[in-house]
mmCIF file of C-alpha atoms in Angstrom:
data_model
loop_
_atom_site.group_PDB
_atom_site.id
_atom_site.type_symbol
_atom_site.label_atom_id
_atom_site.label_comp_id
_atom_site.label_asym_id
_atom_site.label_seq_id
_atom_site.Cartn_x
_atom_site.Cartn_y
_atom_site.Cartn_z
ATOM 1 C CA MET A 1 114.056 116.837 91.867
ATOM 2 C CA ASP A 2 111.667 116.903 88.859
ATOM 3 C CA ALA A 3 114.292 115.631 86.193
ATOM 4 C CA VAL A 4 111.838 115.384 83.429
ATOM 5 C CA ASN A 5 110.930 119.109 83.518
ATOM 6 C CA SER A 6 114.301 120.411 84.715
ATOM 7 C CA LYS A 7 115.851 120.652 81.193
ATOM 8 C CA PRO A 8 114.005 120.787 77.758
ATOM 9 C CA SER A 9 114.947 118.060 75.368
ATOM 10 C CA ASP A 10 113.794 116.932 72.029
ATOM 11 C CA ALA A 11 114.574 113.262 72.807
ATOM 12 C CA ASN A 12 111.725 111.069 73.515
ATOM 13 C CA MET A 13 112.037 107.676 74.902
ATOM 14 C CA ILE A 14 109.491 104.792 74.678
ATOM 15 C CA LEU A 15 110.120 101.388 76.489
ATOM 16 C CA VAL A 16 109.004 98.150 74.849
ATOM 17 C CA MET A 17 108.391 95.422 77.435
ATOM 18 C CA GLY A 18 106.864 91.864 77.743
ATOM 19 C CA VAL A 19 107.752 88.279 78.194
ATOM 20 C CA THR A 20 110.454 86.593 75.781
ATOM 21 C CA GLY A 21 108.828 85.934 72.509
ATOM 22 C CA SER A 22 106.042 88.377 72.840
ATOM 23 C CA GLY A 23 107.198 90.374 69.760
ATOM 24 C CA LYS A 24 109.243 93.212 71.147
ATOM 25 C CA SER A 25 112.145 92.831 68.795
ATOM 26 C CA PHE A 26 109.827 92.257 65.870
ATOM 27 C CA LEU A 27 107.742 95.553 66.667
ATOM 28 C CA ILE A 28 111.236 97.505 66.883
ATOM 29 C CA ASN A 29 112.410 96.199 63.565
ATOM 30 C CA GLN A 30 109.082 97.212 61.947
ATOM 31 C CA LEU A 31 109.518 100.697 63.386
ATOM 32 C CA ALA A 32 113.303 101.031 62.376
ATOM 33 C CA GLY A 33 112.485 99.832 58.881
ATOM 34 C CA LYS A 34 115.147 97.350 58.905
ATOM 35 C CA LYS A 35 116.397 94.458 61.078
ATOM 36 C CA VAL A 36 118.320 95.830 63.915
ATOM 37 C CA VAL A 37 117.772 93.183 66.536
ATOM 38 C CA VAL A 38 117.385 89.446 66.190
ATOM 39 C CA GLU A 39 113.873 88.253 66.993
ATOM 40 C CA SER A 40 113.267 85.309 69.289
ATOM 41 C CA ALA A 41 111.992 82.952 66.615
ATOM 42 C CA GLU A 42 115.456 83.178 64.980
ATOM 43 C CA LEU A 43 117.531 82.623 68.071
ATOM 44 C CA GLU A 44 117.982 78.861 67.969
ATOM 45 C CA SER A 45 118.816 78.714 64.134
ATOM 46 C CA SER A 46 121.214 81.724 64.643
ATOM 47 C CA ARG A 47 122.975 80.528 67.626
ATOM 48 C CA SER A 48 125.340 78.469 65.526
ATOM 49 C CA GLU A 49 125.967 81.278 62.978
ATOM 50 C CA LYS A 50 128.190 84.278 63.298
ATOM 51 C CA ILE A 51 126.230 87.541 63.430
ATOM 52 C CA SER A 52 128.320 90.481 63.020
ATOM 53 C CA ASP A 53 125.921 93.268 62.818
ATOM 54 C CA GLN A 54 123.013 92.319 64.988
ATOM 55 C CA VAL A 55 122.431 91.603 68.681
ATOM 56 C CA LEU A 56 121.522 88.040 69.524
ATOM 57 C CA GLY A 57 118.269 88.386 71.418
ATOM 58 C CA THR A 58 117.636 91.038 74.117
ATOM 59 C CA ALA A 59 120.150 90.134 76.836
ATOM 60 C CA MET A 60 120.450 93.792 77.874
ATOM 61 C CA CYS A 61 118.500 97.005 77.151
ATOM 62 C CA GLN A 62 118.994 97.952 73.555
ATOM 63 C CA ALA A 63 118.367 101.536 72.381
ATOM 64 C CA ILE A 64 116.988 101.777 68.763
ATOM 65 C CA PRO A 65 116.757 105.460 67.487
ATOM 66 C CA ILE A 66 113.910 106.045 64.952
ATOM 67 C CA GLU A 67 111.781 109.019 63.619
ATOM 68 C CA ILE A 68 107.996 109.288 63.478
ATOM 69 C CA GLY A 69 107.328 112.161 61.003
ATOM 70 C CA ARG A 70 109.783 114.764 62.435
ATOM 71 C CA THR A 71 109.836 113.448 65.912
ATOM 72 C CA LYS A 72 112.871 111.668 67.249
ATOM 73 C CA VAL A 73 112.158 108.643 69.342
ATOM 74 C CA LEU A 74 114.554 106.320 71.159
ATOM 75 C CA LEU A 75 112.967 102.840 71.483
ATOM 76 C CA ILE A 76 114.270 100.689 74.175
ATOM 77 C CA ASP A 77 114.080 96.996 73.642
ATOM 78 C CA THR A 78 114.073 95.278 77.214
ATOM 79 C CA PRO A 79 114.886 91.731 78.212
ATOM 80 C CA GLY A 80 111.950 89.572 79.584
ATOM 81 C CA PHE A 81 111.732 88.821 83.195
ATOM 82 C CA ASP A 82 111.259 85.116 82.165
ATOM 83 C CA ASP A 83 114.804 84.679 81.065
ATOM 84 C CA SER A 84 116.049 81.173 81.817
ATOM 85 C CA LYS A 85 119.677 82.404 82.020
ATOM 86 C CA ARG A 86 119.290 85.586 84.054
ATOM 87 C CA THR A 87 117.494 86.271 87.413
ATOM 88 C CA ASP A 88 114.582 88.766 87.805
ATOM 89 C CA VAL A 89 116.919 90.718 90.062
ATOM 90 C CA GLU A 90 119.607 91.158 87.315
ATOM 91 C CA ILE A 91 116.982 92.077 84.722
ATOM 92 C CA LEU A 92 115.462 94.532 86.999
ATOM 93 C CA MET A 93 118.721 96.180 87.690
ATOM 94 C CA GLU A 94 119.498 96.336 83.996
ATOM 95 C CA ILE A 95 116.086 98.189 83.269
ATOM 96 C CA SER A 96 116.597 100.255 86.420
ATOM 97 C CA LYS A 97 120.212 101.558 85.340
ATOM 98 C CA LEU A 98 118.708 102.823 81.995
ATOM 99 C CA LEU A 99 115.640 104.332 83.683
ATOM 100 C CA THR A 100 117.827 106.163 86.242
ATOM 101 C CA ALA A 101 120.133 107.593 83.429
ATOM 102 C CA GLN A 102 117.287 108.644 81.411
ATOM 103 C CA TYR A 103 115.575 110.441 84.227
ATOM 104 C CA LYS A 104 118.780 112.314 85.475
ATOM 105 C CA LEU A 105 119.606 113.447 81.908
ATOM 106 C CA GLY A 106 116.082 114.933 81.584
ATOM 107 C CA VAL A 107 115.204 112.802 78.423
ATOM 108 C CA SER A 108 111.364 112.600 78.110
ATOM 109 C CA LEU A 109 109.870 109.264 78.803
ATOM 110 C CA LYS A 110 106.574 109.130 76.957
ATOM 111 C CA GLY A 111 105.441 105.797 77.985
ATOM 112 C CA ILE A 112 105.674 101.965 77.675
ATOM 113 C CA ILE A 113 104.273 99.575 75.166
ATOM 114 C CA TYR A 114 103.617 96.138 76.881
ATOM 115 C CA LEU A 115 103.184 93.241 74.514
ATOM 116 C CA HIS A 116 101.408 89.931 75.260
ATOM 117 C CA ARG A 117 100.943 86.885 72.880
ATOM 118 C CA ILE A 118 97.111 86.458 72.074
ATOM 119 C CA THR A 119 98.303 82.807 71.303
ATOM 120 C CA ASP A 120 98.669 82.007 74.999
ATOM 121 C CA ASN A 121 95.860 79.898 76.092
ATOM 122 C CA ARG A 122 96.172 81.132 79.658
ATOM 123 C CA TYR A 123 97.643 84.013 81.483
ATOM 124 C CA GLN A 124 99.879 82.257 84.070
ATOM 125 C CA GLY A 125 103.304 81.663 85.372
ATOM 126 C CA SER A 126 105.978 83.781 83.976
ATOM 127 C CA SER A 127 103.448 86.088 82.213
ATOM 128 C CA VAL A 128 101.654 86.818 85.573
ATOM 129 C CA ARG A 129 104.972 87.385 87.297
ATOM 130 C CA THR A 130 106.300 89.595 84.579
ATOM 131 C CA LEU A 131 103.091 91.709 84.685
ATOM 132 C CA ASP A 132 103.257 92.101 88.369
ATOM 133 C CA ILE A 133 106.881 93.323 88.239
ATOM 134 C CA PHE A 134 105.878 95.633 85.413
ATOM 135 C CA LYS A 135 103.115 97.173 87.506
ATOM 136 C CA GLU A 136 105.602 97.754 90.409
ATOM 137 C CA ILE A 137 108.010 99.446 88.123
ATOM 138 C CA CYS A 138 105.294 101.824 86.749
ATOM 139 C CA GLY A 139 103.292 102.654 89.787
ATOM 140 C CA GLU A 140 99.673 103.743 89.652
ATOM 141 C CA ARG A 141 100.275 107.283 88.346
ATOM 142 C CA ALA A 142 102.235 106.108 85.317
ATOM 143 C CA LEU A 143 99.620 103.647 84.075
ATOM 144 C CA LYS A 144 98.066 106.175 81.958
ATOM 145 C CA ASN A 145 101.146 106.189 79.686
ATOM 146 C CA VAL A 146 101.017 102.534 79.066
ATOM 147 C CA ILE A 147 99.593 100.727 75.983
ATOM 148 C CA LEU A 148 98.713 96.985 76.428
ATOM 149 C CA ALA A 149 99.054 95.295 72.973
ATOM 150 C CA SER A 150 98.220 91.773 72.090
ATOM 151 C CA THR A 151 100.306 90.289 69.285
ATOM 152 C CA ARG A 152 100.725 87.326 67.020
ATOM 153 C CA TRP A 153 97.063 87.716 65.661
ATOM 154 C CA ASP A 154 98.370 85.934 62.440
ATOM 155 C CA LYS A 155 98.796 82.688 64.462
ATOM 156 C CA VAL A 156 95.194 82.434 65.635
ATOM 157 C CA GLU A 157 91.766 82.354 64.100
ATOM 158 C CA GLU A 158 90.019 85.829 64.613
ATOM 159 C CA HIS A 159 87.245 84.326 66.750
ATOM 160 C CA GLU A 160 89.755 82.349 68.841
ATOM 161 C CA GLY A 161 91.809 85.484 69.658
ATOM 162 C CA ALA A 162 88.802 87.517 70.291
ATOM 163 C CA ALA A 163 87.415 85.050 72.767
ATOM 164 C CA ARG A 164 90.569 85.533 74.841
ATOM 165 C CA GLU A 165 90.479 89.320 75.020
ATOM 166 C CA PRO A 166 87.760 89.517 77.751
ATOM 167 C CA GLN A 167 90.012 87.684 80.102
ATOM 168 C CA LEU A 168 92.691 90.195 79.521
ATOM 169 C CA ARG A 169 90.373 93.087 79.583
ATOM 170 C CA GLU A 170 88.258 92.009 82.659
ATOM 171 C CA LYS A 171 90.665 90.224 84.729
ATOM 172 C CA PHE A 172 94.507 90.511 84.094
ATOM 173 C CA TRP A 173 94.500 93.943 82.634
ATOM 174 C CA SER A 174 91.459 95.467 84.393
ATOM 175 C CA TYR A 175 93.394 97.367 87.111
ATOM 176 C CA MET A 176 95.571 98.890 84.597
ATOM 177 C CA LEU A 177 92.856 99.786 82.228
ATOM 178 C CA ASP A 178 90.967 101.318 85.136
ATOM 179 C CA HIS A 179 93.772 103.644 85.837
ATOM 180 C CA GLY A 180 94.110 104.956 82.154
ATOM 181 C CA SER A 181 96.135 102.193 80.241
ATOM 182 C CA LYS A 182 94.998 101.620 76.727
ATOM 183 C CA MET A 183 94.315 98.161 75.133
ATOM 184 C CA THR A 184 94.802 97.471 71.468
ATOM 185 C CA ARG A 185 95.831 94.831 68.845
ATOM 186 C CA TYR A 186 99.084 94.843 67.138
ATOM 187 C CA HIS A 187 98.882 92.980 63.858
ATOM 188 C CA GLY A 188 102.526 93.094 62.939
ATOM 189 C CA ASP A 189 102.319 95.814 60.355
ATOM 190 C CA ARG A 190 104.209 99.113 60.398
ATOM 191 C CA GLU A 191 101.105 101.331 60.297
ATOM 192 C CA SER A 192 99.732 99.917 63.684
ATOM 193 C CA ALA A 193 103.194 100.103 65.111
ATOM 194 C CA HIS A 194 103.213 103.776 64.146
ATOM 195 C CA ALA A 195 99.857 104.383 65.631
ATOM 196 C CA MET A 196 100.916 103.095 69.103
ATOM 197 C CA ILE A 197 103.976 105.363 69.097
ATOM 198 C CA SER A 198 102.071 108.374 67.901
ATOM 199 C CA GLN A 199 99.485 107.797 70.713
ATOM 200 C CA LEU A 200 102.271 107.883 73.297
ATOM 201 C CA LEU A 201 103.931 110.853 71.719
ATOM 202 C CA GLY A 202 100.705 112.845 72.258
ATOM 203 C CA SER A 203 100.763 112.031 75.864
ATOM 204 C CA GLY A 204 102.508 114.191 78.632
ATOM 205 C CA ASN A 205 105.947 113.082 79.957
ATOM 206 C CA VAL A 206 105.843 110.349 82.748
ATOM 207 C CA ILE A 207 107.919 109.383 85.739
ATOM 208 C CA LEU A 208 107.867 105.924 86.965
ATOM 209 C CA ASP A 209 107.647 104.748 90.495
ATOM 210 C CA THR A 210 111.037 103.145 90.236
ATOM 211 C CA GLN A 211 112.548 106.437 89.120
ATOM 212 C CA ARG A 212 111.199 108.400 91.980
ATOM 213 C CA GLN A 213 112.272 105.787 94.481
ATOM 214 C CA LEU A 214 115.816 105.425 93.186
ATOM 215 C CA VAL A 215 116.670 109.055 92.155
ATOM 216 C CA ASP A 216 114.254 111.390 94.204
ATOM 217 C CA GLU A 217 113.995 109.323 97.446
ATOM 218 C CA GLY A 218 117.578 107.740 97.338
ATOM 219 C CA LYS A 219 116.465 104.336 97.865
ATOM 220 C CA THR A 220 118.362 101.122 96.954
ATOM 221 C CA LEU A 221 116.982 98.823 94.378
ATOM 222 C CA ASP A 222 115.677 96.295 96.974
ATOM 223 C CA GLU A 223 113.961 99.200 98.813
ATOM 224 C CA THR A 224 111.835 100.087 95.661
ATOM 225 C CA SER A 225 108.522 98.551 95.146
ATOM 226 C CA ALA A 226 109.668 96.562 92.384
ATOM 227 C CA GLY A 227 112.907 95.420 94.046
ATOM 228 C CA ALA A 228 110.911 94.511 97.254
ATOM 229 C CA PHE A 229 108.345 92.481 95.136
ATOM 230 C CA VAL A 230 111.225 90.630 93.405
ATOM 231 C CA ASN A 231 113.078 90.051 96.656
ATOM 232 C CA GLY A 232 109.844 88.857 98.370
ATOM 233 C CA ASN A 233 109.314 86.223 95.680
ATOM 234 C CA ILE A 234 112.812 84.874 96.309
ATOM 235 C CA SER A 235 112.197 84.604 100.026
ATOM 236 C CA VAL A 236 108.765 82.963 99.512
ATOM 237 C CA ALA A 237 110.443 80.440 97.175
ATOM 238 C CA ILE A 238 113.201 79.530 99.575
ATOM 239 C CA LYS A 239 110.680 79.016 102.475
ATOM 240 C CA LYS A 240 108.408 76.944 100.248
ATOM 241 C CA SER A 241 111.153 74.782 98.954
ATOM 242 C CA ASP A 242 112.647 74.206 102.380
ATOM 243 C CA ALA A 243 109.194 73.325 103.755
ATOM 244 C CA GLU A 244 108.630 70.799 100.802
ATOM 245 C CA ILE A 245 112.077 69.182 101.238
ATOM 246 C CA GLU A 246 111.307 68.754 104.906
ATOM 247 C CA ILE A 247 107.908 66.985 104.259
ATOM 248 C CA LEU A 248 109.547 64.878 101.557
ATOM 249 C CA GLN A 249 112.293 63.673 103.765
ATOM 250 C CA ARG A 250 109.800 62.732 106.480
ATOM 251 C CA GLN A 251 107.754 60.814 103.929
ATOM 252 C CA LEU A 252 110.926 58.897 102.580
ATOM 253 C CA ARG A 253 111.634 57.631 106.186
ATOM 254 C CA GLU A 254 108.011 56.479 106.496
ATOM 255 C CA SER A 255 107.523 55.101 102.875
ATOM 256 C CA ASN A 256 107.965 51.654 101.424
ATOM 257 C CA ASN A 257 110.313 50.875 98.730
ATOM 258 C CA VAL A 258 107.664 51.352 95.976
ATOM 259 C CA MET A 259 107.116 55.029 96.890
ATOM 260 C CA LYS A 260 110.705 55.791 97.686
ATOM 261 C CA GLN A 261 111.798 56.361 94.033
ATOM 262 C CA LYS A 262 109.153 58.998 93.249
ATOM 263 C CA LEU A 263 109.716 60.750 96.513
ATOM 264 C CA GLU A 264 113.498 60.784 95.811
ATOM 265 C CA GLU A 265 112.818 62.364 92.432
ATOM 266 C CA ASP A 266 110.553 64.913 94.052
ATOM 267 C CA LYS A 267 113.104 65.749 96.725
ATOM 268 C CA LYS A 268 115.768 66.268 94.119
ATOM 269 C CA ARG A 269 113.580 68.674 92.049
ATOM 270 C CA GLU A 270 112.786 70.637 95.215
ATOM 271 C CA GLU A 271 116.560 70.832 96.098
ATOM 272 C CA VAL A 272 117.222 72.246 92.565
ATOM 273 C CA ILE A 273 114.639 74.928 93.005
ATOM 274 C CA ALA A 274 115.929 75.712 96.696
ATOM 275 C CA ARG A 275 119.503 76.079 95.242
ATOM 276 C CA GLN A 276 118.316 78.295 92.428
ATOM 277 C CA ALA A 277 116.338 80.536 94.957
ATOM 278 C CA ARG A 278 119.395 80.819 97.245
ATOM 279 C CA ARG A 279 121.672 81.747 94.002
ATOM 280 C CA ASP A 280 118.957 84.456 93.255
ATOM 281 C CA GLN A 281 119.210 85.686 96.868
ATOM 282 C CA VAL A 282 123.042 86.145 96.478
ATOM 283 C CA VAL A 283 122.649 87.900 93.220
ATOM 284 C CA GLN A 284 119.985 90.156 94.958
ATOM 285 C CA ASP A 285 122.635 91.017 97.676
ATOM 286 C CA GLU A 286 125.294 91.734 95.171
ATOM 287 C CA MET A 287 123.116 93.957 92.976
ATOM 288 C CA ASN A 288 122.143 95.912 96.141
ATOM 289 C CA VAL A 289 125.778 96.599 96.873
ATOM 290 C CA GLU A 290 126.579 97.427 93.281
ATOM 291 C CA MET A 291 123.684 99.991 93.156
ATOM 292 C CA GLY A 292 125.036 101.466 96.273
ATOM 293 C CA ARG A 293 128.382 101.940 94.629
ATOM 294 C CA ARG A 294 126.812 103.530 91.582
ATOM 295 C CA LYS A 295 124.880 105.952 93.791
ATOM 296 C CA LYS A 296 128.018 107.138 95.388
ATOM 297 C CA ARG A 297 129.710 107.476 91.997
ATOM 298 C CA SER A 298 126.848 109.448 90.646
ATOM 299 C CA LYS A 299 126.986 112.020 93.626
ATOM 300 C CA ARG A 300 130.753 112.427 92.780
ATOM 301 C CA MET A 301 130.151 112.716 89.101
ATOM 302 C CA GLY A 302 127.479 115.413 89.583
ATOM 303 C CA ILE A 303 130.248 117.871 90.815
ATOM 304 C CA ILE A 304 132.456 117.300 87.766
ATOM 305 C CA MET A 305 129.834 116.429 85.089
ATOM 306 C CA PRO A 306 129.595 120.025 83.656
ATOM 307 C CA LEU A 307 133.300 119.716 82.834
ATOM 308 C CA LEU A 308 132.976 116.423 80.812
ATOM 309 C CA PRO A 309 132.058 116.423 77.021
ATOM 310 C CA ALA A 310 128.326 115.617 76.483
ATOM 311 C CA ALA A 311 129.452 112.844 74.039
ATOM 312 C CA LEU A 312 130.751 110.785 76.847
ATOM 313 C CA SER A 313 127.665 110.826 78.739
ATOM 314 C CA ILE A 314 125.571 110.020 75.480
ATOM 315 C CA LEU A 315 127.951 107.029 74.911
ATOM 316 C CA GLU A 316 127.640 105.750 78.519
ATOM 317 C CA MET A 317 123.786 106.114 78.256
ATOM 318 C CA PHE A 318 123.377 104.315 74.917
ATOM 319 C CA ILE A 319 126.162 101.696 75.118
ATOM 320 C CA GLY A 320 123.326 99.148 74.160
ATOM 321 C CA VAL A 321 122.852 100.579 70.690
ATOM 322 C CA PRO A 322 123.282 97.565 68.189
ATOM 323 C CA LEU A 323 125.816 97.915 65.718
ATOM 324 C CA SER A 324 123.163 97.506 62.745
ATOM 325 C CA ALA A 325 121.543 100.710 64.291
ATOM 326 C CA SER A 326 124.701 102.687 64.561
ATOM 327 C CA ASP A 327 123.939 104.594 61.100
ATOM 328 C CA LEU A 328 120.416 105.382 62.368
ATOM 329 C CA PHE A 329 121.830 106.545 65.738
ATOM 330 C CA SER A 330 124.695 108.567 64.205
ATOM 331 C CA SER A 331 122.276 110.603 61.985
ATOM 332 C CA TRP A 332 119.710 110.870 64.635
ATOM 333 C CA ILE A 333 122.261 112.407 67.144
ATOM 334 C CA LEU A 334 124.256 114.503 64.686
ATOM 335 C CA GLY A 335 121.442 115.541 62.313
ATOM 336 C CA GLU A 336 120.890 114.727 58.764
ATOM 337 C CA GLU A 337 122.802 117.751 57.574
ATOM 338 C CA GLY A 338 125.460 117.971 60.049
ATOM 339 C CA ASP A 339 123.755 120.546 62.086
ATOM 340 C CA GLY A 340 124.282 118.954 65.459
ATOM 341 C CA GLY A 341 120.908 117.331 65.787
ATOM 342 C CA LEU A 342 120.428 115.841 69.231
ATOM 343 C CA PHE A 343 123.981 116.232 70.180
ATOM 344 C CA ASN A 344 123.315 119.913 70.938
ATOM 345 C CA GLN A 345 120.131 118.968 72.924
ATOM 346 C CA PHE A 346 122.175 116.663 75.113
ATOM 347 C CA SER A 347 124.948 119.340 75.430
ATOM 348 C CA GLU A 348 122.426 121.670 77.026
ATOM 349 C CA LEU A 349 121.856 119.266 79.741
ATOM 350 C CA PHE A 350 125.469 119.898 80.999
ATOM 351 C CA SER A 351 125.717 123.620 80.398
#
């Protein structure tokens, strides 16, 4: 199945990805011309306040419709894989569900903007893990449709940020750049944001490895490259923690009273890590079962889908549209003058 080319559509989708606090929501607000999603810097102060028309953070994929010139674009604000309250498996499934729907509907995926804070002294920890998962989601062939953008240049001296770019270019991003990805600076202004979107709109449509594997090859999430990578990390974490706990238990038996307190603290810390890893494994197993159910439902829906109103499919696909973007979305779908806009385009998918 070549879903991207099977049905023509004027809809263009672009994903915005990166770790929490890299500026994904800020970029989308700039492109939308108004605040439609809450930015990470505001999260702590806004948790105690009632927010009626904005989404608090990016807990799920959020669809924000914009226009660049006369081109309609659906921006997807994605949750970061470094979320302290959700596992990598849960976030991967959230993103995979959206990518699967987009691919099956024939909506054009133009590419991905991947954001990284230039203020980070080192590229390590959650940033490395997130980038590794991202590369597995994309696959080598899709990297030509990726823009790697450094952010928060207003928070560092020019020479300081410039000194960090070679490490990104020559080490962490080198593989992606060698396979066609583009590197740029995002200075927080609307003009440079538009430039990135325009660059991707000028590219051909792209299909990610995760989409091919889930839709075309019929794999479960854990069988995909990204799923196997995340699952492998969980298995490694469990084995590592179990080994550490075993060593600490032996040291406790052999230690004197002076060392026991520190060893007990180390052991408790490793036990917490081990429990979290096992919880992640349970979530992974549950997600795989859920993806299997969705696949069966999708096959059944394929038989009756032409009989359903296109509006229901649009609603299901874009359920993550923030309330503050609903007016943008309505005019984007229905058209400025009530001429049907993209509603007619989506309707063609089911004719």
